[in-house]
Amino acid sequence: MATSRAVLGGFLLLLCLVETCYGTGVLFSTLPRTLVVTASPKQADVLKGGESKMTVTWQLNQTAGADTSSYKTITLKLCYAPMSQKDRGWRKTVDDLSKDKTCQFKIVTRPYNPANNTVQSYQYTVAKEVPTATYFVRAYALDSDDKQVAYGQTTDKNKTTNLFQIDSISGRHVSLDIASICFSAFSVVSLMGFFFMEKRKAKTAQRK
């Protein structure tokens, strides 16, 4: 019993040391919302993966009075809305951004220029691999270590406004489906022919 307790105590101590050495990721709840972000899709708009284009804009909120000295780059991402996260652990929102699965699809990364306070924009073609779901856009300001130091997003705090739908495409074509069916049929016929010939050879051998 004493040995088991000692082993358990040592394991817990090791976990504490790992946590102390490596810590956790940046907590989203600690980030200031200093970026103003917009996207061209309107509420409930439907975009097609691999086809539709959207324009995203971002700029610093001049009224926030933020210290931007640590801002090095701005990264924009597509993020899952809550209704597309329900019962999907692989899309789960976690306050620790190193574990967060909300924003999995990068739109673009641009250098941050503190001397340029004008609206920045980027036209994005929805990638084919983006799954069907409801989304919003979020921007992160990153420091020189690529750590998040601020953010902005197209939706409200509860992620209920300015949400849009993306419908993914399978990438399959009718011609490919027909070819697949023909190949499968040919394979079945060939296999039946093989067994028929083998059975016939066996009967011929028995007669001899």
Short mmCIF file of C-alpha atoms in Angstrom, two decimals:
data_model
loop_
_atom_site.label_atom_id
_atom_site.label_comp_id
_atom_site.label_asym_id
_atom_site.label_seq_id
_atom_site.Cartn_x
_atom_site.Cartn_y
_atom_site.Cartn_z
CA MET A 1 0.00 0.00 0.00
CA ALA A 2 2.81 2.37 0.94
CA THR A 3 4.58 1.62 -2.33
CA SER A 4 1.42 2.34 -4.33
CA ARG A 5 0.95 5.65 -2.55
CA ALA A 6 4.56 6.58 -3.21
CA VAL A 7 4.22 5.79 -6.92
CA LEU A 8 0.97 7.77 -7.13
CA GLY A 9 2.55 10.69 -5.30
CA GLY A 10 5.53 10.65 -7.64
CA PHE A 11 3.24 10.60 -10.67
CA LEU A 12 1.24 13.57 -9.41
CA LEU A 13 4.45 15.45 -8.68
CA LEU A 14 5.65 14.77 -12.22
CA LEU A 15 2.38 16.13 -13.62
CA CYS A 16 2.79 19.28 -11.55
CA LEU A 17 6.35 19.74 -12.80
CA VAL A 18 5.26 19.30 -16.41
CA GLU A 19 2.47 21.84 -15.91
CA THR A 20 4.92 24.26 -14.29
CA CYS A 21 7.50 23.87 -17.06
CA TYR A 22 5.19 23.99 -20.03
CA GLY A 23 2.09 25.70 -18.66
CA THR A 24 -1.04 26.08 -20.73
CA GLY A 25 -1.72 27.86 -23.96
CA VAL A 26 -3.08 31.38 -24.27
CA LEU A 27 -6.55 31.69 -22.74
CA PHE A 28 -9.08 33.17 -25.13
CA SER A 29 -10.90 34.80 -22.23
CA THR A 30 -7.84 36.95 -21.52
CA LEU A 31 -7.56 38.41 -25.03
CA PRO A 32 -8.73 41.97 -25.70
CA ARG A 33 -11.05 42.47 -28.65
CA THR A 34 -9.12 45.15 -30.51
CA LEU A 35 -9.75 44.17 -34.15
CA VAL A 36 -12.80 45.04 -36.24
CA VAL A 37 -13.52 42.22 -38.68
CA THR A 38 -16.16 41.94 -41.40
CA ALA A 39 -17.01 39.34 -44.04
CA SER A 40 -19.09 39.76 -47.18
CA PRO A 41 -21.54 36.87 -46.58
CA LYS A 42 -24.75 37.97 -44.89
CA GLN A 43 -26.63 36.13 -42.17
CA ALA A 44 -27.72 32.67 -43.45
CA ASP A 45 -25.95 33.05 -46.82
CA VAL A 46 -24.81 29.74 -48.35
CA LEU A 47 -21.36 29.42 -49.95
CA LYS A 48 -20.08 26.53 -52.07
CA GLY A 49 -16.77 24.88 -51.25
CA GLY A 50 -14.21 25.25 -54.03
CA GLU A 51 -16.37 27.81 -55.86
CA SER A 52 -17.66 30.71 -53.78
CA LYS A 53 -15.56 33.74 -52.92
CA MET A 54 -15.83 35.99 -49.89
CA THR A 55 -14.16 39.26 -48.97
CA VAL A 56 -12.84 39.66 -45.45
CA THR A 57 -11.73 43.00 -43.99
CA TRP A 58 -9.95 43.90 -40.77
CA GLN A 59 -8.53 46.93 -39.02
CA LEU A 60 -7.57 48.09 -35.56
CA ASN A 61 -10.39 49.44 -33.41
CA GLN A 62 -9.21 53.00 -32.93
CA THR A 63 -11.42 53.50 -29.87
CA ALA A 64 -9.99 50.51 -27.99
CA GLY A 65 -6.76 52.33 -27.08
CA ALA A 66 -4.82 49.08 -27.39
CA ASP A 67 -1.08 48.67 -27.03
CA THR A 68 -0.14 47.11 -30.37
CA SER A 69 3.62 47.01 -29.83
CA SER A 70 3.56 43.20 -29.67
CA TYR A 71 1.47 42.76 -32.83
CA LYS A 72 3.52 41.17 -35.61
CA THR A 73 1.00 39.40 -37.85
CA ILE A 74 -2.75 39.13 -38.31
CA THR A 75 -4.22 35.68 -39.01
CA LEU A 76 -7.79 35.19 -40.17
CA LYS A 77 -9.61 31.89 -39.78
CA LEU A 78 -12.92 30.23 -40.50
CA CYS A 79 -14.54 29.17 -37.24
CA TYR A 80 -17.39 26.81 -36.43
CA ALA A 81 -20.58 28.34 -35.06
CA PRO A 82 -22.04 26.68 -31.93
CA MET A 83 -24.79 24.79 -33.82
CA SER A 84 -22.12 23.05 -35.89
CA GLN A 85 -20.12 22.09 -32.79
CA LYS A 86 -22.89 20.31 -30.91
CA ASP A 87 -22.03 16.65 -30.22
CA ARG A 88 -18.80 17.04 -32.22
CA GLY A 89 -15.87 16.87 -29.83
CA TRP A 90 -13.38 17.43 -32.65
CA ARG A 91 -14.83 20.94 -33.05
CA LYS A 92 -15.06 21.74 -29.35
CA THR A 93 -14.44 25.24 -28.02
CA VAL A 94 -11.82 25.35 -25.25
CA ASP A 95 -10.63 28.50 -23.51
CA ASP A 96 -7.04 27.26 -23.77
CA LEU A 97 -6.28 28.12 -27.42
CA SER A 98 -3.66 25.37 -27.68
CA LYS A 99 -6.54 22.90 -27.29
CA ASP A 100 -9.33 24.89 -28.94
CA LYS A 101 -10.93 23.35 -32.06
CA THR A 102 -13.24 26.24 -33.00
CA CYS A 103 -11.14 27.79 -35.76
CA GLN A 104 -9.48 25.12 -37.88
CA PHE A 105 -9.25 26.69 -41.34
CA LYS A 106 -6.80 29.48 -42.07
CA ILE A 107 -7.90 32.12 -44.54
CA VAL A 108 -4.76 34.25 -44.68
CA THR A 109 -1.90 35.65 -42.59
CA ARG A 110 -0.61 39.18 -43.15
CA PRO A 111 2.13 41.26 -41.48
CA TYR A 112 0.83 43.89 -39.08
CA ASN A 113 1.83 47.44 -40.00
CA PRO A 114 1.25 49.85 -37.09
CA ALA A 115 1.65 52.82 -39.44
CA ASN A 116 -1.27 51.67 -41.59
CA ASN A 117 -4.62 52.18 -39.88
CA THR A 118 -6.71 51.76 -43.02
CA VAL A 119 -9.03 48.84 -43.65
CA GLN A 120 -7.22 45.77 -44.95
CA SER A 121 -9.03 43.26 -47.16
CA TYR A 122 -8.56 39.83 -48.69
CA GLN A 123 -10.65 37.84 -51.16
CA TYR A 124 -10.85 34.21 -50.16
CA THR A 125 -12.05 31.29 -52.26
CA VAL A 126 -13.63 28.73 -49.96
CA ALA A 127 -11.38 25.67 -49.92
CA LYS A 128 -12.81 22.36 -51.12
CA GLU A 129 -11.82 20.58 -47.92
CA VAL A 130 -13.92 22.86 -45.70
CA PRO A 131 -16.77 20.66 -44.40
CA THR A 132 -20.44 21.57 -44.54
CA ALA A 133 -21.24 23.65 -41.47
CA THR A 134 -22.15 27.11 -40.19
CA TYR A 135 -19.24 29.52 -39.75
CA PHE A 136 -18.00 32.96 -38.77
CA VAL A 137 -14.60 34.62 -39.27
CA ARG A 138 -12.14 35.42 -36.49
CA ALA A 139 -8.86 37.34 -36.64
CA TYR A 140 -5.97 36.92 -34.21
CA ALA A 141 -3.12 39.35 -33.67
CA LEU A 142 0.03 37.29 -33.10
CA ASP A 143 3.30 38.29 -31.47
CA SER A 144 6.82 37.36 -32.58
CA ASP A 145 6.36 33.88 -31.04
CA ASP A 146 3.09 33.34 -32.94
CA LYS A 147 1.14 33.62 -29.71
CA GLN A 148 -2.32 35.19 -29.76
CA VAL A 149 -2.36 38.61 -28.09
CA ALA A 150 -5.67 40.05 -29.35
CA TYR A 151 -8.61 39.16 -31.54
CA GLY A 152 -11.67 40.31 -33.46
CA GLN A 153 -14.52 38.45 -35.12
CA THR A 154 -17.49 38.95 -37.41
CA THR A 155 -20.01 37.71 -34.85
CA ASP A 156 -21.06 38.77 -31.36
CA LYS A 157 -19.73 37.41 -28.06
CA ASN A 158 -22.26 34.57 -28.03
CA LYS A 159 -21.58 33.73 -31.70
CA THR A 160 -25.18 34.09 -32.85
CA THR A 161 -25.03 36.90 -35.44
CA ASN A 162 -23.57 37.21 -38.96
CA LEU A 163 -23.27 33.45 -39.39
CA PHE A 164 -23.11 31.86 -42.84
CA GLN A 165 -23.30 28.36 -44.26
CA ILE A 166 -20.67 26.54 -46.31
CA ASP A 167 -21.70 23.50 -48.34
CA SER A 168 -18.77 21.28 -49.21
CA ILE A 169 -18.53 19.44 -52.52
CA SER A 170 -17.62 15.80 -52.85
CA GLY A 171 -15.39 16.37 -55.87
CA ARG A 172 -17.00 13.41 -57.66
CA HIS A 173 -18.33 13.60 -61.21
CA VAL A 174 -20.96 11.55 -63.01
CA SER A 175 -18.37 10.17 -65.44
CA LEU A 176 -16.29 8.88 -62.54
CA ASP A 177 -19.32 7.25 -60.96
CA ILE A 178 -20.19 5.52 -64.27
CA ALA A 179 -16.59 4.34 -64.71
CA SER A 180 -16.57 3.01 -61.15
CA ILE A 181 -19.80 1.06 -61.73
CA CYS A 182 -18.51 -0.39 -65.01
CA PHE A 183 -15.24 -1.43 -63.43
CA SER A 184 -17.06 -3.11 -60.54
CA ALA A 185 -19.34 -4.99 -62.94
CA PHE A 186 -16.35 -6.07 -65.03
CA SER A 187 -14.57 -7.31 -61.91
CA VAL A 188 -17.59 -9.40 -60.86
CA VAL A 189 -17.95 -10.93 -64.34
CA SER A 190 -14.22 -11.69 -64.51
CA LEU A 191 -14.31 -13.35 -61.11
CA MET A 192 -17.31 -15.50 -62.09
CA GLY A 193 -15.54 -16.45 -65.33
CA PHE A 194 -12.41 -17.45 -63.41
CA PHE A 195 -14.34 -19.72 -61.06
CA PHE A 196 -16.24 -21.24 -64.00
CA MET A 197 -13.02 -22.06 -65.86
CA GLU A 198 -11.41 -23.51 -62.73
CA LYS A 199 -14.45 -25.68 -62.07
CA ARG A 200 -14.44 -26.86 -65.70
CA LYS A 201 -10.74 -27.73 -65.52
CA ALA A 202 -11.35 -29.69 -62.33
CA LYS A 203 -14.14 -31.72 -63.94
CA THR A 204 -11.98 -32.42 -67.00
CA ALA A 205 -9.16 -33.62 -64.78
CA GLN A 206 -11.51 -35.97 -62.90
CA ARG A 207 -12.74 -37.56 -66.15
CA LYS A 208 -9.19 -38.31 -67.20
#
